[in-house]
mmCIF file of N, CA and C in Angstrom:
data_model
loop_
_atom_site.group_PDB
_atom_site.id
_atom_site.type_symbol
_atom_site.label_atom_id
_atom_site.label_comp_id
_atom_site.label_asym_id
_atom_site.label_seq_id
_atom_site.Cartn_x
_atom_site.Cartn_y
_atom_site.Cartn_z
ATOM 1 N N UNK A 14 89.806 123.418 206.316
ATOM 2 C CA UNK A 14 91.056 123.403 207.047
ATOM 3 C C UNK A 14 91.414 124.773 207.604
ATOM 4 N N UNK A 15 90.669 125.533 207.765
ATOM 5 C CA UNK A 15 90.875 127.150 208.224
ATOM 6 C C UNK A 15 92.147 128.045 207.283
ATOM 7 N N UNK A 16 92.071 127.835 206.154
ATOM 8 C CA UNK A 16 93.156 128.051 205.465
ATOM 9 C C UNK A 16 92.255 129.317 204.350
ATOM 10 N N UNK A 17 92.492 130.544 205.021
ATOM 11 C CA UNK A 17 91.539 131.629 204.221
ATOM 12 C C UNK A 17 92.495 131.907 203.090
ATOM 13 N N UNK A 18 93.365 131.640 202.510
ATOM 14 C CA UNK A 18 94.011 132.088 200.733
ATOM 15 C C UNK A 18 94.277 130.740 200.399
ATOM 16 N N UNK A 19 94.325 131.130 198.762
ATOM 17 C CA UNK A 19 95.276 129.833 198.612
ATOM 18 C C UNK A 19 96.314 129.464 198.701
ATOM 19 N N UNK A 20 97.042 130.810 198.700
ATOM 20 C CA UNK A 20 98.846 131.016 198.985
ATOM 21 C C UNK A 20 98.517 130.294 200.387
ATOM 22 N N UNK A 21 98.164 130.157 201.679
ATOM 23 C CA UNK A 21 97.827 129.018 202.676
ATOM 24 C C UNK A 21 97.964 127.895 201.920
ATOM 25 N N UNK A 22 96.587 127.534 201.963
ATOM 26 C CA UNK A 22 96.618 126.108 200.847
ATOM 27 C C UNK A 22 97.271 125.487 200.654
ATOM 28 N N UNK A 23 97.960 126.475 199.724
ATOM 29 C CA UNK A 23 99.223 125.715 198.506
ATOM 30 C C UNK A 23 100.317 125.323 199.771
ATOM 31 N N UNK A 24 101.205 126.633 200.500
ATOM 32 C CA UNK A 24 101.591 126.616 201.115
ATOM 33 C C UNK A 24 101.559 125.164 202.445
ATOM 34 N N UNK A 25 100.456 125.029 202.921
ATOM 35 C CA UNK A 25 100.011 123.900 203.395
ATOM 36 C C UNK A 25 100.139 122.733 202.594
ATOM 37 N N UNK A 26 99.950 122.147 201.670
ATOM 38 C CA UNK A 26 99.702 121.199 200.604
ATOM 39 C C UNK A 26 102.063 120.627 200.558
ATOM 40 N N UNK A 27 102.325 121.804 199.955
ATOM 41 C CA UNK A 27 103.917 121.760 200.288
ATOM 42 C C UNK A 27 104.480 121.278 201.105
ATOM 43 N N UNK A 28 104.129 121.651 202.447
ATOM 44 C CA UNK A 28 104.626 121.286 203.805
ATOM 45 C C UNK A 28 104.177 119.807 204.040
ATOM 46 N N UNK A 29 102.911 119.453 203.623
ATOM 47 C CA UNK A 29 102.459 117.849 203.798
ATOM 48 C C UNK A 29 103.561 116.604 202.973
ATOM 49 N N UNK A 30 103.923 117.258 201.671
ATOM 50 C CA UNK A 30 104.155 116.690 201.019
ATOM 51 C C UNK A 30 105.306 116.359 200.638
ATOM 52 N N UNK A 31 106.065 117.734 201.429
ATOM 53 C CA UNK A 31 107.661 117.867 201.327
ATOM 54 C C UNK A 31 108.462 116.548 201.978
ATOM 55 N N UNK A 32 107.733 116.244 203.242
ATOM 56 C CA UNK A 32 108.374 114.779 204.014
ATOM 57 C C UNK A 32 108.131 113.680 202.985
ATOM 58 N N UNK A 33 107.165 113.375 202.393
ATOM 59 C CA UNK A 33 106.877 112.244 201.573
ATOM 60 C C UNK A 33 108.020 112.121 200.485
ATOM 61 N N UNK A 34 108.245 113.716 199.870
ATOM 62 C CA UNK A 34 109.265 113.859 198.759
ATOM 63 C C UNK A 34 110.473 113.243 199.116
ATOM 64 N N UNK A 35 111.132 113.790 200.104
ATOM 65 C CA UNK A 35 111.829 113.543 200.889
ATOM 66 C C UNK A 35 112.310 111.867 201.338
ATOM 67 N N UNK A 36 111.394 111.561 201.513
ATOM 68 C CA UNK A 36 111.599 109.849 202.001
ATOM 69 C C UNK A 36 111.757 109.474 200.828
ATOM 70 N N UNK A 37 110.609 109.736 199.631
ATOM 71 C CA UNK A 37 111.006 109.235 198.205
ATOM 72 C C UNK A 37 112.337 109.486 197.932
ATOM 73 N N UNK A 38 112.955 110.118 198.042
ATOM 74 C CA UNK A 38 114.219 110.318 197.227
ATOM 75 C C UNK A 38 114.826 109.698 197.794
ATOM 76 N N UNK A 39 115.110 109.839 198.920
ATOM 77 C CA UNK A 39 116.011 109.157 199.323
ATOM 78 C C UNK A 39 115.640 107.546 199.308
ATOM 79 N N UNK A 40 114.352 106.639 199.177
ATOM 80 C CA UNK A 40 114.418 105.608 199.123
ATOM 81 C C UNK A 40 114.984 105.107 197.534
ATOM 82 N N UNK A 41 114.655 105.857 197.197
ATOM 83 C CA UNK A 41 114.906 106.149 195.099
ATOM 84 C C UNK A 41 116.465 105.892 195.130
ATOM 85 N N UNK A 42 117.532 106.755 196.227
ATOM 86 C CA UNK A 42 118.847 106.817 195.857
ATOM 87 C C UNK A 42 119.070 105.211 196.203
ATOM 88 N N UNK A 43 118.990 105.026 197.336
ATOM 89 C CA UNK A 43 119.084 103.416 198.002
ATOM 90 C C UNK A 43 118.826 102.464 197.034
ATOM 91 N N UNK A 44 117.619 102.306 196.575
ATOM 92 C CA UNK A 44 117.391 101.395 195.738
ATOM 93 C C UNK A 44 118.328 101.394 194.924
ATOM 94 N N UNK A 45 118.647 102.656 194.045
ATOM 95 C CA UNK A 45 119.648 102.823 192.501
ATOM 96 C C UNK A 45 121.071 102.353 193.137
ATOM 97 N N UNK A 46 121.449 102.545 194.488
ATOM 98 C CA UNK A 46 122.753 102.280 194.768
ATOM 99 C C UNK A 46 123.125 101.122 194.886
ATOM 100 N N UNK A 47 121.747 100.244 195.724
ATOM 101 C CA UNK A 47 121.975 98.585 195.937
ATOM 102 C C UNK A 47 121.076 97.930 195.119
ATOM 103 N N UNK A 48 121.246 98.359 193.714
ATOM 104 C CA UNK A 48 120.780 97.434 192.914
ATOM 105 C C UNK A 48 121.135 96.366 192.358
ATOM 106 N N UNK A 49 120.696 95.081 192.423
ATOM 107 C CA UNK A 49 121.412 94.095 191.468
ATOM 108 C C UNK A 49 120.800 93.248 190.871
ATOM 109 N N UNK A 50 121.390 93.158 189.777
ATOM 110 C CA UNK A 50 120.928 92.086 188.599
ATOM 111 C C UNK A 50 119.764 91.028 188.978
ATOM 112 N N UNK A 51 120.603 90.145 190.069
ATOM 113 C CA UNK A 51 120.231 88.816 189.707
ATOM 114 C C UNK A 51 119.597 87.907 188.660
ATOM 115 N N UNK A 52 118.373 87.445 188.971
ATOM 116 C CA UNK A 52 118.079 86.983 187.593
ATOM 117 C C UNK A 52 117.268 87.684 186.757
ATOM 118 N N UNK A 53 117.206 88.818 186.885
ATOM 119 C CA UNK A 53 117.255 89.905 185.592
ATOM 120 C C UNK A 53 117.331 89.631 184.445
ATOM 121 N N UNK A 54 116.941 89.822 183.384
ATOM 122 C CA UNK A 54 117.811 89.967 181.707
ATOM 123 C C UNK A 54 118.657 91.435 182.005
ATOM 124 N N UNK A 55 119.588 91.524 180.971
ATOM 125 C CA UNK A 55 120.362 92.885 181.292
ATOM 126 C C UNK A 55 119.318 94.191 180.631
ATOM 127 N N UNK A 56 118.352 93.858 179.726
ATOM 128 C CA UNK A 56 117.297 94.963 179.541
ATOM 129 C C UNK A 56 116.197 95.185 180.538
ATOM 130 N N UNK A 57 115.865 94.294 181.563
ATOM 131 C CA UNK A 57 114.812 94.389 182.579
ATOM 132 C C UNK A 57 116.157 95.491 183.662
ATOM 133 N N UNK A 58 117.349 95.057 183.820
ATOM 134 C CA UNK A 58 118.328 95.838 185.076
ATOM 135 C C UNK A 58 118.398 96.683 184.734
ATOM 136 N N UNK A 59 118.866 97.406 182.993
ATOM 137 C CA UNK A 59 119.179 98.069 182.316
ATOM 138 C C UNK A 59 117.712 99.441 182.767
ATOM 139 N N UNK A 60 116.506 99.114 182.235
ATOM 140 C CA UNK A 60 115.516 99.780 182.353
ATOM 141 C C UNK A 60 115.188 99.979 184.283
ATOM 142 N N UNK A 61 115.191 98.838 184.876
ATOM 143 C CA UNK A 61 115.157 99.208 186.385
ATOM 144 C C UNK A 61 116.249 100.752 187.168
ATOM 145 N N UNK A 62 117.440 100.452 186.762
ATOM 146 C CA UNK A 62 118.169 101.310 186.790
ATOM 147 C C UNK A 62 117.418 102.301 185.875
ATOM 148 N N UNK A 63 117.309 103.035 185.169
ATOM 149 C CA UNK A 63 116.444 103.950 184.294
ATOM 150 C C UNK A 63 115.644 104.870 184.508
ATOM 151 N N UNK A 64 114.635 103.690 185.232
ATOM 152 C CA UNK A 64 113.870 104.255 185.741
ATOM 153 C C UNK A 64 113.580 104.969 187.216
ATOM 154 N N UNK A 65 114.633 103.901 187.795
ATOM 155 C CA UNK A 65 114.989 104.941 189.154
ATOM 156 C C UNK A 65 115.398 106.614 188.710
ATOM 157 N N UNK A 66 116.526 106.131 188.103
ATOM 158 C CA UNK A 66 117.427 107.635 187.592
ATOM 159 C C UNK A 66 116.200 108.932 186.991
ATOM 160 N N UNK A 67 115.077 108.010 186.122
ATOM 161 C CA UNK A 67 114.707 109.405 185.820
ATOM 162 C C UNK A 67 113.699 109.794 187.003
ATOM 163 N N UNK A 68 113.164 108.757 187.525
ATOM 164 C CA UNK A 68 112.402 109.452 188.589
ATOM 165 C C UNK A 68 113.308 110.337 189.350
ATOM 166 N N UNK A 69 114.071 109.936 189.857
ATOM 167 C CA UNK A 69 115.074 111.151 190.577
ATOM 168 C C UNK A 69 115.199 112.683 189.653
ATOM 169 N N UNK A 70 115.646 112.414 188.304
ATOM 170 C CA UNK A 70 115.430 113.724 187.853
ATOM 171 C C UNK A 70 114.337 114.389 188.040
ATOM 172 N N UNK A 71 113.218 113.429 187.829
ATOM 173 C CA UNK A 71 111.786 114.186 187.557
ATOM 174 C C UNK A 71 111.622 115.209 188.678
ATOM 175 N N UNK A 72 111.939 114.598 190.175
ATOM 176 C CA UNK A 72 111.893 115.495 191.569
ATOM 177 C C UNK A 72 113.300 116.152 191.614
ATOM 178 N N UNK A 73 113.930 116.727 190.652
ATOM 179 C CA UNK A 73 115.164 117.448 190.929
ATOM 180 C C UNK A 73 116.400 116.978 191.459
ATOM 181 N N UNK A 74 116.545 116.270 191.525
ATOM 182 C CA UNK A 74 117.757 114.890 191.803
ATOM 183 C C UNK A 74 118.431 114.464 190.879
ATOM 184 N N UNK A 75 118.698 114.574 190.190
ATOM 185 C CA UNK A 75 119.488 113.676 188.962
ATOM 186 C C UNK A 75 120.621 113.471 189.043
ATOM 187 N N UNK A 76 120.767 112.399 188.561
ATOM 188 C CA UNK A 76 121.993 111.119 189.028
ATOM 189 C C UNK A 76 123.370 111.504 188.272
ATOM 190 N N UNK A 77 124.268 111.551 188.412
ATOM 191 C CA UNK A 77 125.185 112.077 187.982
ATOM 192 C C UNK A 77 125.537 110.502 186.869
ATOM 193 N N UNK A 78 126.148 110.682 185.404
ATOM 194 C CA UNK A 78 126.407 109.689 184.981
ATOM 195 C C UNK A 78 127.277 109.061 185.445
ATOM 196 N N UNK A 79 128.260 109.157 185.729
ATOM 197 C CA UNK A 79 129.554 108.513 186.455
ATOM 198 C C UNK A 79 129.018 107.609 187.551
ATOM 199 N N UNK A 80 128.190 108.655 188.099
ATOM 200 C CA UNK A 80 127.522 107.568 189.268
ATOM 201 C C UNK A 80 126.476 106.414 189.065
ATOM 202 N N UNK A 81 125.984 106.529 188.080
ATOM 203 C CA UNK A 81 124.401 105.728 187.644
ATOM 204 C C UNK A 81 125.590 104.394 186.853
ATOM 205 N N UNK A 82 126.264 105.026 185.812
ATOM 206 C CA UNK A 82 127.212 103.992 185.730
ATOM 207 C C UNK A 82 127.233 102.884 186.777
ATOM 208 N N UNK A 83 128.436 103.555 187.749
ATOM 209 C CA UNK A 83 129.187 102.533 188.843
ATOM 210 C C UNK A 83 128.546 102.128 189.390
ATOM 211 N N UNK A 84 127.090 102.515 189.106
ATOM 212 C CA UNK A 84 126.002 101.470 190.333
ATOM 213 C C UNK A 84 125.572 100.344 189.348
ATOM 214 N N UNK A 85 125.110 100.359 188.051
ATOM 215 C CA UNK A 85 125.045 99.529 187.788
ATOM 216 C C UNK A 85 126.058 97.925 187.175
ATOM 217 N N UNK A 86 127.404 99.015 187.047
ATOM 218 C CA UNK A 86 128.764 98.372 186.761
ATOM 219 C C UNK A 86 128.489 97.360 188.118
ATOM 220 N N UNK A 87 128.809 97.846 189.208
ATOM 221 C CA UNK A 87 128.124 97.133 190.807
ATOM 222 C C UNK A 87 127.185 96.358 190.857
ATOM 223 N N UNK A 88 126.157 96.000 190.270
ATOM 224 C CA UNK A 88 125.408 95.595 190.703
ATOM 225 C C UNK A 88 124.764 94.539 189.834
ATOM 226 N N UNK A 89 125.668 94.656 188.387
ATOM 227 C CA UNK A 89 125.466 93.708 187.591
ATOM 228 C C UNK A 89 126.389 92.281 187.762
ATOM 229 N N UNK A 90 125.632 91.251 187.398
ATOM 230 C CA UNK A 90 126.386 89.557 187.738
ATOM 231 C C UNK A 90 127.816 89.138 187.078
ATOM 232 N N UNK A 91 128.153 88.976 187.608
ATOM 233 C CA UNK A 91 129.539 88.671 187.210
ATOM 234 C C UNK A 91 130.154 88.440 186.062
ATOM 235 N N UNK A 92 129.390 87.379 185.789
ATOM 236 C CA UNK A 92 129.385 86.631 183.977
ATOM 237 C C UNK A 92 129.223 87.169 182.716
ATOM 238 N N UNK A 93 129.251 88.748 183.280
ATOM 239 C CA UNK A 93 129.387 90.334 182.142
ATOM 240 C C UNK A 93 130.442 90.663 182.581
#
């Protein structure tokens, strides 16, 4: 790739990857925001929600509790 250091490289490698990060997160927030139950058990929604949230931490994002709450308060079925 004509990339004589690795500080290039790396540098290069970053820049490819930064848009991908990028779309991830933000598809990550979307999902966690319009999530819902349906026919879920509340431990399959419970863990779905979860696992969005920590992926978001993992890339430096992390969900504020108040907020991870009210999304799932939102998005869970009525009959709770």
């Amino acid at each position: 790739y004509s990339l004589n250091t690795s500080r290039l490289a790396w540098s290069n490698l970053a820049t490819r990857f930064a848009a991908q990060s990028r779309s991830r997160i933000s598809h990550l927030k979307r999902q966690l925001q319009s999530l819902q139950q349906g026919n879920k058990t509340c431990t399959e929604y419970l863990n779905q929600a979860k696992s969005w949230a920590d992926e978001l931490s993992a890339v430096g994002k992390p969900v504020d509790d108040d907020d991870l709450i009210s999304y799932i308060i939102n998005g869970i079925n009525p009959t709770f």
